[in-house]
Amino acid sequence: DSGVTQTPKHLITATGQRVTLRCSPRSGDLSVYWYQQSLDQGLQFLIQYYNGEERAKGNILERFSAQQFPDLHSELNLSSLELGDSALYFCASSVEGLRGGPLSEQYFGPGTRLTVT
Amino acid sequence: GNSVTQMEGPVTLSEEAFLTINCTYTATGYPSLFWYVQYPGEGLQLLLKATKADDKGSNKGFEATYRKETTSFHLEKGSVQVSDSAVYFCALSGGSNYKLTFGKGTLLTVNP
């Protein structure tokens, strides 16, 4: 158990809909990262938050957005869903967030499997 | 930008065989290097890491050495077990943020 929790575990929805994925980081970790895992694209970084602020953006679509709340949990919002958004979405957390120094480790949650029909 | 290339799978071995999964990277500066493992239906777990050149990461019989001259971080294990069957990902973190850049993953199947 990594200490990172994600809900829900599975999500099935229709095209055009909007969903929210939730992540609670490990106790003490200030950074939260979101990744998408799909068969064709592999594991891709979407976005990072540190202590409530956006720190880095990757290949995140404009239809997707995220935020980190004062209690440090994070939500990833996916809207106007398309079939191609079907994937495993992972959240990870780490202590680091400010620039400088090597990354020690990112701890991954079990993922949310999103199926868009 | 940063990139990671790891050998295509799948890799199928018999129990007690020697394992090598090749990983090379492209990055500016001095990235940290990682191997993550994903068991069926689970999230990613850190297997081992190295943060500077010539460092050797090791865990559960797996080893990888950070080779800056060849920009490589190959994963090895002397004697694999059935329980090692999983997908292995090479990854790096470097530059101005801490995001991980992953290779495509290598599926390892170990037969008894």
mmCIF file with all atom_site columns, N, CA, C and O in Angstrom, chain B residues 57-105:
data_model
loop_
_atom_site.group_PDB
_atom_site.id
_atom_site.type_symbol
_atom_site.label_atom_id
_atom_site.label_alt_id
_atom_site.label_comp_id
_atom_site.label_asym_id
_atom_site.label_entity_id
_atom_site.label_seq_id
_atom_site.pdbx_PDB_ins_code
_atom_site.Cartn_x
_atom_site.Cartn_y
_atom_site.Cartn_z
_atom_site.occupancy
_atom_site.B_iso_or_equiv
_atom_site.pdbx_formal_charge
_atom_site.auth_seq_id
_atom_site.auth_comp_id
_atom_site.auth_asym_id
_atom_site.auth_atom_id
_atom_site.pdbx_PDB_model_num
ATOM 1   N N  . GLY B 1 57  ? 21.433 1.144   -8.228  1.00 0.00 ? 57  GLY B N  1
ATOM 2   C CA . GLY B 1 57  ? 20.220 0.912   -7.461  1.00 0.00 ? 57  GLY B CA 1
ATOM 3   C C  . GLY B 1 57  ? 19.987 -0.583  -7.375  1.00 0.00 ? 57  GLY B C  1
ATOM 4   O O  . GLY B 1 57  ? 20.265 -1.321  -8.327  1.00 0.00 ? 57  GLY B O  1
ATOM 5   N N  . SER B 1 58  ? 19.476 -1.046  -6.231  1.00 0.00 ? 58  SER B N  1
ATOM 6   C CA . SER B 1 58  ? 19.207 -2.478  -6.107  1.00 0.00 ? 58  SER B CA 1
ATOM 7   C C  . SER B 1 58  ? 18.050 -2.709  -5.147  1.00 0.00 ? 58  SER B C  1
ATOM 8   O O  . SER B 1 58  ? 17.833 -1.949  -4.210  1.00 0.00 ? 58  SER B O  1
ATOM 9   N N  . ASN B 1 59  ? 17.301 -3.774  -5.421  1.00 0.00 ? 59  ASN B N  1
ATOM 10  C CA . ASN B 1 59  ? 16.151 -4.114  -4.584  1.00 0.00 ? 59  ASN B CA 1
ATOM 11  C C  . ASN B 1 59  ? 15.623 -5.473  -5.034  1.00 0.00 ? 59  ASN B C  1
ATOM 12  O O  . ASN B 1 59  ? 15.491 -5.734  -6.235  1.00 0.00 ? 59  ASN B O  1
ATOM 13  N N  . LYS B 1 60  ? 15.331 -6.342  -4.091  1.00 0.00 ? 60  LYS B N  1
ATOM 14  C CA . LYS B 1 60  ? 14.715 -7.649  -4.368  1.00 0.00 ? 60  LYS B CA 1
ATOM 15  C C  . LYS B 1 60  ? 15.499 -8.445  -5.408  1.00 0.00 ? 60  LYS B C  1
ATOM 16  O O  . LYS B 1 60  ? 14.911 -9.199  -6.189  1.00 0.00 ? 60  LYS B O  1
ATOM 17  N N  . GLY B 1 61  ? 16.806 -8.298  -5.452  1.00 0.00 ? 61  GLY B N  1
ATOM 18  C CA . GLY B 1 61  ? 17.624 -9.047  -6.388  1.00 0.00 ? 61  GLY B CA 1
ATOM 19  C C  . GLY B 1 61  ? 17.806 -8.364  -7.730  1.00 0.00 ? 61  GLY B C  1
ATOM 20  O O  . GLY B 1 61  ? 18.603 -8.799  -8.558  1.00 0.00 ? 61  GLY B O  1
ATOM 21  N N  . PHE B 1 62  ? 17.074 -7.283  -7.971  1.00 0.00 ? 62  PHE B N  1
ATOM 22  C CA . PHE B 1 62  ? 17.212 -6.496  -9.194  1.00 0.00 ? 62  PHE B CA 1
ATOM 23  C C  . PHE B 1 62  ? 18.302 -5.435  -8.987  1.00 0.00 ? 62  PHE B C  1
ATOM 24  O O  . PHE B 1 62  ? 18.455 -4.903  -7.893  1.00 0.00 ? 62  PHE B O  1
ATOM 25  N N  . GLU B 1 63  ? 19.009 -5.142  -10.088 1.00 0.00 ? 63  GLU B N  1
ATOM 26  C CA . GLU B 1 63  ? 20.043 -4.112  -10.040 1.00 0.00 ? 63  GLU B CA 1
ATOM 27  C C  . GLU B 1 63  ? 20.020 -3.298  -11.322 1.00 0.00 ? 63  GLU B C  1
ATOM 28  O O  . GLU B 1 63  ? 19.645 -3.823  -12.382 1.00 0.00 ? 63  GLU B O  1
ATOM 29  N N  . ALA B 1 64  ? 20.437 -2.037  -11.212 1.00 0.00 ? 64  ALA B N  1
ATOM 30  C CA . ALA B 1 64  ? 20.645 -1.206  -12.406 1.00 0.00 ? 64  ALA B CA 1
ATOM 31  C C  . ALA B 1 64  ? 21.681 -0.155  -12.057 1.00 0.00 ? 64  ALA B C  1
ATOM 32  O O  . ALA B 1 64  ? 21.667 0.400   -10.957 1.00 0.00 ? 64  ALA B O  1
ATOM 33  N N  . THR B 1 65  ? 22.590 0.105   -12.996 1.00 0.00 ? 65  THR B N  1
ATOM 34  C CA . THR B 1 65  ? 23.660 1.070   -12.774 1.00 0.00 ? 65  THR B CA 1
ATOM 35  C C  . THR B 1 65  ? 23.479 2.255   -13.713 1.00 0.00 ? 65  THR B C  1
ATOM 36  O O  . THR B 1 65  ? 23.275 2.083   -14.917 1.00 0.00 ? 65  THR B O  1
ATOM 37  N N  . TYR B 1 66  ? 23.563 3.446   -13.169 1.00 0.00 ? 66  TYR B N  1
ATOM 38  C CA . TYR B 1 66  ? 23.417 4.698   -13.902 1.00 0.00 ? 66  TYR B CA 1
ATOM 39  C C  . TYR B 1 66  ? 24.711 4.935   -14.682 1.00 0.00 ? 66  TYR B C  1
ATOM 40  O O  . TYR B 1 66  ? 25.750 5.250   -14.101 1.00 0.00 ? 66  TYR B O  1
ATOM 41  N N  . ARG B 1 67  ? 24.655 4.783   -15.990 1.00 0.00 ? 67  ARG B N  1
ATOM 42  C CA . ARG B 1 67  ? 25.833 4.956   -16.852 1.00 0.00 ? 67  ARG B CA 1
ATOM 43  C C  . ARG B 1 67  ? 25.650 6.216   -17.684 1.00 0.00 ? 67  ARG B C  1
ATOM 44  O O  . ARG B 1 67  ? 24.907 6.217   -18.667 1.00 0.00 ? 67  ARG B O  1
ATOM 45  N N  . LYS B 1 68  ? 26.352 7.261   -17.279 1.00 0.00 ? 68  LYS B N  1
ATOM 46  C CA . LYS B 1 68  ? 26.170 8.526   -17.996 1.00 0.00 ? 68  LYS B CA 1
ATOM 47  C C  . LYS B 1 68  ? 26.840 8.485   -19.367 1.00 0.00 ? 68  LYS B C  1
ATOM 48  O O  . LYS B 1 68  ? 26.354 9.062   -20.335 1.00 0.00 ? 68  LYS B O  1
ATOM 49  N N  . GLU B 1 69  ? 27.959 7.756   -19.453 1.00 0.00 ? 69  GLU B N  1
ATOM 50  C CA . GLU B 1 69  ? 28.697 7.751   -20.720 1.00 0.00 ? 69  GLU B CA 1
ATOM 51  C C  . GLU B 1 69  ? 27.915 7.066   -21.834 1.00 0.00 ? 69  GLU B C  1
ATOM 52  O O  . GLU B 1 69  ? 28.049 7.416   -23.004 1.00 0.00 ? 69  GLU B O  1
ATOM 53  N N  . THR B 1 70  ? 27.069 6.097   -21.455 1.00 0.00 ? 70  THR B N  1
ATOM 54  C CA . THR B 1 70  ? 26.247 5.409   -22.450 1.00 0.00 ? 70  THR B CA 1
ATOM 55  C C  . THR B 1 70  ? 24.777 5.787   -22.325 1.00 0.00 ? 70  THR B C  1
ATOM 56  O O  . THR B 1 70  ? 23.934 5.221   -23.033 1.00 0.00 ? 70  THR B O  1
ATOM 57  N N  . THR B 1 71  ? 24.465 6.723   -21.471 1.00 0.00 ? 71  THR B N  1
ATOM 58  C CA . THR B 1 71  ? 23.087 7.148   -21.153 1.00 0.00 ? 71  THR B CA 1
ATOM 59  C C  . THR B 1 71  ? 22.176 5.934   -21.019 1.00 0.00 ? 71  THR B C  1
ATOM 60  O O  . THR B 1 71  ? 21.128 5.823   -21.677 1.00 0.00 ? 71  THR B O  1
ATOM 61  N N  . SER B 1 72  ? 22.577 5.019   -20.127 1.00 0.00 ? 72  SER B N  1
ATOM 62  C CA . SER B 1 72  ? 21.801 3.790   -19.974 1.00 0.00 ? 72  SER B CA 1
ATOM 63  C C  . SER B 1 72  ? 21.529 3.486   -18.508 1.00 0.00 ? 72  SER B C  1
ATOM 64  O O  . SER B 1 72  ? 22.218 3.986   -17.600 1.00 0.00 ? 72  SER B O  1
ATOM 65  N N  . PHE B 1 73  ? 20.528 2.642   -18.289 1.00 0.00 ? 73  PHE B N  1
ATOM 66  C CA . PHE B 1 73  ? 20.132 2.231   -16.935 1.00 0.00 ? 73  PHE B CA 1
ATOM 67  C C  . PHE B 1 73  ? 19.451 0.871   -17.069 1.00 0.00 ? 73  PHE B C  1
ATOM 68  O O  . PHE B 1 73  ? 18.269 0.704   -16.822 1.00 0.00 ? 73  PHE B O  1
ATOM 69  N N  . HIS B 1 74  ? 20.240 -0.119  -17.475 1.00 0.00 ? 74  HIS B N  1
ATOM 70  C CA . HIS B 1 74  ? 19.695 -1.444  -17.764 1.00 0.00 ? 74  HIS B CA 1
ATOM 71  C C  . HIS B 1 74  ? 19.327 -2.180  -16.475 1.00 0.00 ? 74  HIS B C  1
ATOM 72  O O  . HIS B 1 74  ? 20.111 -2.193  -15.524 1.00 0.00 ? 74  HIS B O  1
ATOM 73  N N  . LEU B 1 75  ? 18.210 -2.859  -16.511 1.00 0.00 ? 75  LEU B N  1
ATOM 74  C CA . LEU B 1 75  ? 17.743 -3.629  -15.351 1.00 0.00 ? 75  LEU B CA 1
ATOM 75  C C  . LEU B 1 75  ? 18.215 -5.070  -15.488 1.00 0.00 ? 75  LEU B C  1
ATOM 76  O O  . LEU B 1 75  ? 18.064 -5.672  -16.550 1.00 0.00 ? 75  LEU B O  1
ATOM 77  N N  . GLU B 1 76  ? 18.749 -5.635  -14.389 1.00 0.00 ? 76  GLU B N  1
ATOM 78  C CA . GLU B 1 76  ? 19.224 -7.017  -14.403 1.00 0.00 ? 76  GLU B CA 1
ATOM 79  C C  . GLU B 1 76  ? 18.787 -7.748  -13.142 1.00 0.00 ? 76  GLU B C  1
ATOM 80  O O  . GLU B 1 76  ? 18.630 -7.137  -12.086 1.00 0.00 ? 76  GLU B O  1
ATOM 81  N N  . LYS B 1 77  ? 18.602 -9.048  -13.313 1.00 0.00 ? 77  LYS B N  1
ATOM 82  C CA . LYS B 1 77  ? 18.373 -9.921  -12.173 1.00 0.00 ? 77  LYS B CA 1
ATOM 83  C C  . LYS B 1 77  ? 18.984 -11.273 -12.501 1.00 0.00 ? 77  LYS B C  1
ATOM 84  O O  . LYS B 1 77  ? 18.760 -11.812 -13.592 1.00 0.00 ? 77  LYS B O  1
ATOM 85  N N  . GLY B 1 78  ? 19.703 -11.818 -11.562 1.00 0.00 ? 78  GLY B N  1
ATOM 86  C CA . GLY B 1 78  ? 20.440 -13.041 -11.846 1.00 0.00 ? 78  GLY B CA 1
ATOM 87  C C  . GLY B 1 78  ? 19.571 -14.279 -11.975 1.00 0.00 ? 78  GLY B C  1
ATOM 88  O O  . GLY B 1 78  ? 19.897 -15.194 -12.730 1.00 0.00 ? 78  GLY B O  1
ATOM 89  N N  . SER B 1 79  ? 18.450 -14.316 -11.257 1.00 0.00 ? 79  SER B N  1
ATOM 90  C CA . SER B 1 79  ? 17.626 -15.521 -11.249 1.00 0.00 ? 79  SER B CA 1
ATOM 91  C C  . SER B 1 79  ? 16.169 -15.102 -11.020 1.00 0.00 ? 79  SER B C  1
ATOM 92  O O  . SER B 1 79  ? 15.783 -14.786 -9.893  1.00 0.00 ? 79  SER B O  1
ATOM 93  N N  . VAL B 1 80  ? 15.388 -15.099 -12.090 1.00 0.00 ? 80  VAL B N  1
ATOM 94  C CA . VAL B 1 80  ? 14.008 -14.608 -11.964 1.00 0.00 ? 80  VAL B CA 1
ATOM 95  C C  . VAL B 1 80  ? 13.092 -15.691 -11.399 1.00 0.00 ? 80  VAL B C  1
ATOM 96  O O  . VAL B 1 80  ? 13.366 -16.894 -11.522 1.00 0.00 ? 80  VAL B O  1
ATOM 97  N N  . GLN B 1 81  ? 12.012 -15.223 -10.781 1.00 0.00 ? 81  GLN B N  1
ATOM 98  C CA . GLN B 1 81  ? 11.003 -16.105 -10.214 1.00 0.00 ? 81  GLN B CA 1
ATOM 99  C C  . GLN B 1 81  ? 9.670  -15.850 -10.915 1.00 0.00 ? 81  GLN B C  1
ATOM 100 O O  . GLN B 1 81  ? 9.468  -14.784 -11.517 1.00 0.00 ? 81  GLN B O  1
ATOM 101 N N  . VAL B 1 82  ? 8.761  -16.802 -10.783 1.00 0.00 ? 82  VAL B N  1
ATOM 102 C CA . VAL B 1 82  ? 7.436  -16.640 -11.381 1.00 0.00 ? 82  VAL B CA 1
ATOM 103 C C  . VAL B 1 82  ? 6.785  -15.357 -10.875 1.00 0.00 ? 82  VAL B C  1
ATOM 104 O O  . VAL B 1 82  ? 6.100  -14.646 -11.623 1.00 0.00 ? 82  VAL B O  1
ATOM 105 N N  . SER B 1 83  ? 7.031  -15.038 -9.615  1.00 0.00 ? 83  SER B N  1
ATOM 106 C CA . SER B 1 83  ? 6.428  -13.848 -8.995  1.00 0.00 ? 83  SER B CA 1
ATOM 107 C C  . SER B 1 83  ? 6.969  -12.534 -9.560  1.00 0.00 ? 83  SER B C  1
ATOM 108 O O  . SER B 1 83  ? 6.431  -11.463 -9.259  1.00 0.00 ? 83  SER B O  1
ATOM 109 N N  . ASP B 1 84  ? 8.020  -12.598 -10.367 1.00 0.00 ? 84  ASP B N  1
ATOM 110 C CA . ASP B 1 84  ? 8.556  -11.385 -11.004 1.00 0.00 ? 84  ASP B CA 1
ATOM 111 C C  . ASP B 1 84  ? 7.777  -11.018 -12.271 1.00 0.00 ? 84  ASP B C  1
ATOM 112 O O  . ASP B 1 84  ? 8.048  -9.978  -12.873 1.00 0.00 ? 84  ASP B O  1
ATOM 113 N N  . SER B 1 85  ? 6.859  -11.845 -12.676 1.00 0.00 ? 85  SER B N  1
ATOM 114 C CA . SER B 1 85  ? 6.057  -11.563 -13.872 1.00 0.00 ? 85  SER B CA 1
ATOM 115 C C  . SER B 1 85  ? 5.277  -10.265 -13.664 1.00 0.00 ? 85  SER B C  1
ATOM 116 O O  . SER B 1 85  ? 4.489  -10.141 -12.719 1.00 0.00 ? 85  SER B O  1
ATOM 117 N N  . ALA B 1 86  ? 5.514  -9.303  -14.533 1.00 0.00 ? 86  ALA B N  1
ATOM 118 C CA . ALA B 1 86  ? 4.922  -7.967  -14.385 1.00 0.00 ? 86  ALA B CA 1
ATOM 119 C C  . ALA B 1 86  ? 5.364  -7.124  -15.576 1.00 0.00 ? 86  ALA B C  1
ATOM 120 O O  . ALA B 1 86  ? 6.108  -7.595  -16.442 1.00 0.00 ? 86  ALA B O  1
ATOM 121 N N  . VAL B 1 87  ? 4.917  -5.874  -15.592 1.00 0.00 ? 87  VAL B N  1
ATOM 122 C CA . VAL B 1 87  ? 5.405  -4.916  -16.580 1.00 0.00 ? 87  VAL B CA 1
ATOM 123 C C  . VAL B 1 87  ? 6.409  -4.002  -15.888 1.00 0.00 ? 87  VAL B C  1
ATOM 124 O O  . VAL B 1 87  ? 6.133  -3.485  -14.797 1.00 0.00 ? 87  VAL B O  1
ATOM 125 N N  . TYR B 1 88  ? 7.551  -3.806  -16.517 1.00 0.00 ? 88  TYR B N  1
ATOM 126 C CA . TYR B 1 88  ? 8.629  -2.996  -15.953 1.00 0.00 ? 88  TYR B CA 1
ATOM 127 C C  . TYR B 1 88  ? 8.791  -1.726  -16.772 1.00 0.00 ? 88  TYR B C  1
ATOM 128 O O  . TYR B 1 88  ? 8.874  -1.765  -17.996 1.00 0.00 ? 88  TYR B O  1
ATOM 129 N N  . PHE B 1 89  ? 8.852  -0.600  -16.059 1.00 0.00 ? 89  PHE B N  1
ATOM 130 C CA . PHE B 1 89  ? 8.974  0.704   -16.704 1.00 0.00 ? 89  PHE B CA 1
ATOM 131 C C  . PHE B 1 89  ? 10.258 1.382   -16.253 1.00 0.00 ? 89  PHE B C  1
ATOM 132 O O  . PHE B 1 89  ? 10.517 1.511   -15.050 1.00 0.00 ? 89  PHE B O  1
ATOM 133 N N  . CYS B 1 90  ? 11.019 1.846   -17.225 1.00 0.00 ? 90  CYS B N  1
ATOM 134 C CA . CYS B 1 90  ? 12.163 2.699   -16.950 1.00 0.00 ? 90  CYS B CA 1
ATOM 135 C C  . CYS B 1 90  ? 11.668 4.144   -17.005 1.00 0.00 ? 90  CYS B C  1
ATOM 136 O O  . CYS B 1 90  ? 10.805 4.482   -17.842 1.00 0.00 ? 90  CYS B O  1
ATOM 137 N N  . ALA B 1 91  ? 12.171 4.991   -16.129 1.00 0.00 ? 91  ALA B N  1
ATOM 138 C CA . ALA B 1 91  ? 11.686 6.374   -16.090 1.00 0.00 ? 91  ALA B CA 1
ATOM 139 C C  . ALA B 1 91  ? 12.803 7.302   -15.651 1.00 0.00 ? 91  ALA B C  1
ATOM 140 O O  . ALA B 1 91  ? 13.768 6.880   -15.004 1.00 0.00 ? 91  ALA B O  1
ATOM 141 N N  . LEU B 1 92  ? 12.658 8.559   -15.997 1.00 0.00 ? 92  LEU B N  1
ATOM 142 C CA . LEU B 1 92  ? 13.609 9.560   -15.539 1.00 0.00 ? 92  LEU B CA 1
ATOM 143 C C  . LEU B 1 92  ? 12.885 10.804  -15.058 1.00 0.00 ? 92  LEU B C  1
ATOM 144 O O  . LEU B 1 92  ? 11.750 11.090  -15.461 1.00 0.00 ? 92  LEU B O  1
ATOM 145 N N  . SER B 1 93  ? 13.549 11.521  -14.202 1.00 0.00 ? 93  SER B N  1
ATOM 146 C CA . SER B 1 93  ? 13.064 12.807  -13.715 1.00 0.00 ? 93  SER B CA 1
ATOM 147 C C  . SER B 1 93  ? 14.222 13.778  -13.778 1.00 0.00 ? 93  SER B C  1
ATOM 148 O O  . SER B 1 93  ? 15.304 13.494  -13.272 1.00 0.00 ? 93  SER B O  1
ATOM 149 N N  . GLY B 1 94  ? 13.996 14.899  -14.433 1.00 0.00 ? 94  GLY B N  1
ATOM 150 C CA . GLY B 1 94  ? 15.077 15.870  -14.530 1.00 0.00 ? 94  GLY B CA 1
ATOM 151 C C  . GLY B 1 94  ? 14.585 17.156  -15.131 1.00 0.00 ? 94  GLY B C  1
ATOM 152 O O  . GLY B 1 94  ? 13.458 17.251  -15.577 1.00 0.00 ? 94  GLY B O  1
ATOM 153 N N  . GLY B 1 95  ? 15.436 18.153  -15.150 1.00 0.00 ? 95  GLY B N  1
ATOM 154 C CA . GLY B 1 95  ? 15.042 19.442  -15.684 1.00 0.00 ? 95  GLY B CA 1
ATOM 155 C C  . GLY B 1 95  ? 14.414 20.302  -14.621 1.00 0.00 ? 95  GLY B C  1
ATOM 156 O O  . GLY B 1 95  ? 14.741 20.202  -13.443 1.00 0.00 ? 95  GLY B O  1
ATOM 157 N N  . SER B 1 96  ? 13.470 21.111  -15.047 1.00 0.00 ? 96  SER B N  1
ATOM 158 C CA . SER B 1 96  ? 12.942 22.145  -14.161 1.00 0.00 ? 96  SER B CA 1
ATOM 159 C C  . SER B 1 96  ? 11.765 21.682  -13.307 1.00 0.00 ? 96  SER B C  1
ATOM 160 O O  . SER B 1 96  ? 11.239 22.447  -12.518 1.00 0.00 ? 96  SER B O  1
ATOM 161 N N  . ASN B 1 97  ? 11.318 20.453  -13.482 1.00 0.00 ? 97  ASN B N  1
ATOM 162 C CA . ASN B 1 97  ? 10.253 19.979  -12.606 1.00 0.00 ? 97  ASN B CA 1
ATOM 163 C C  . ASN B 1 97  ? 10.476 18.504  -12.316 1.00 0.00 ? 97  ASN B C  1
ATOM 164 O O  . ASN B 1 97  ? 11.458 17.920  -12.747 1.00 0.00 ? 97  ASN B O  1
ATOM 165 N N  . TYR B 1 98  ? 9.575  17.926  -11.543 1.00 0.00 ? 98  TYR B N  1
ATOM 166 C CA . TYR B 1 98  ? 9.788  16.562  -11.075 1.00 0.00 ? 98  TYR B CA 1
ATOM 167 C C  . TYR B 1 98  ? 8.937  15.529  -11.802 1.00 0.00 ? 98  TYR B C  1
ATOM 168 O O  . TYR B 1 98  ? 8.820  14.404  -11.350 1.00 0.00 ? 98  TYR B O  1
ATOM 169 N N  . LYS B 1 99  ? 8.373  15.890  -12.933 1.00 0.00 ? 99  LYS B N  1
ATOM 170 C CA . LYS B 1 99  ? 7.556  14.905  -13.631 1.00 0.00 ? 99  LYS B CA 1
ATOM 171 C C  . LYS B 1 99  ? 8.415  13.725  -14.055 1.00 0.00 ? 99  LYS B C  1
ATOM 172 O O  . LYS B 1 99  ? 9.602  13.844  -14.304 1.00 0.00 ? 99  LYS B O  1
ATOM 173 N N  . LEU B 1 100 ? 7.784  12.563  -14.137 1.00 0.00 ? 100 LEU B N  1
ATOM 174 C CA . LEU B 1 100 ? 8.450  11.361  -14.614 1.00 0.00 ? 100 LEU B CA 1
ATOM 175 C C  . LEU B 1 100 ? 8.159  11.172  -16.090 1.00 0.00 ? 100 LEU B C  1
ATOM 176 O O  . LEU B 1 100 ? 7.009  11.301  -16.524 1.00 0.00 ? 100 LEU B O  1
ATOM 177 N N  . THR B 1 101 ? 9.216  10.881  -16.854 1.00 0.00 ? 101 THR B N  1
ATOM 178 C CA . THR B 1 101 ? 9.090  10.494  -18.252 1.00 0.00 ? 101 THR B CA 1
ATOM 179 C C  . THR B 1 101 ? 9.350  9.001   -18.325 1.00 0.00 ? 101 THR B C  1
ATOM 180 O O  . THR B 1 101 ? 10.405 8.533   -17.890 1.00 0.00 ? 101 THR B O  1
ATOM 181 N N  . PHE B 1 102 ? 8.382  8.259   -18.838 1.00 0.00 ? 102 PHE B N  1
ATOM 182 C CA . PHE B 1 102 ? 8.436  6.801   -18.834 1.00 0.00 ? 102 PHE B CA 1
ATOM 183 C C  . PHE B 1 102 ? 8.783  6.242   -20.205 1.00 0.00 ? 102 PHE B C  1
ATOM 184 O O  . PHE B 1 102 ? 8.428  6.814   -21.240 1.00 0.00 ? 102 PHE B O  1
ATOM 185 N N  . GLY B 1 103 ? 9.432  5.077   -20.188 1.00 0.00 ? 103 GLY B N  1
ATOM 186 C CA . GLY B 1 103 ? 9.511  4.264   -21.391 1.00 0.00 ? 103 GLY B CA 1
ATOM 187 C C  . GLY B 1 103 ? 8.186  3.555   -21.599 1.00 0.00 ? 103 GLY B C  1
ATOM 188 O O  . GLY B 1 103 ? 7.261  3.683   -20.787 1.00 0.00 ? 103 GLY B O  1
ATOM 189 N N  . LYS B 1 104 ? 8.069  2.803   -22.677 1.00 0.00 ? 104 LYS B N  1
ATOM 190 C CA . LYS B 1 104 ? 6.785  2.180   -23.030 1.00 0.00 ? 104 LYS B CA 1
ATOM 191 C C  . LYS B 1 104 ? 6.458  0.949   -22.199 1.00 0.00 ? 104 LYS B C  1
ATOM 192 O O  . LYS B 1 104 ? 5.350  0.432   -22.278 1.00 0.00 ? 104 LYS B O  1
ATOM 193 N N  . GLY B 1 105 ? 7.412  0.475   -21.421 1.00 0.00 ? 105 GLY B N  1
ATOM 194 C CA . GLY B 1 105 ? 7.152  -0.684  -20.586 1.00 0.00 ? 105 GLY B CA 1
ATOM 195 C C  . GLY B 1 105 ? 7.537  -1.985  -21.271 1.00 0.00 ? 105 GLY B C  1
ATOM 196 O O  . GLY B 1 105 ? 7.437  -2.112  -22.494 1.00 0.00 ? 105 GLY B O  1
#
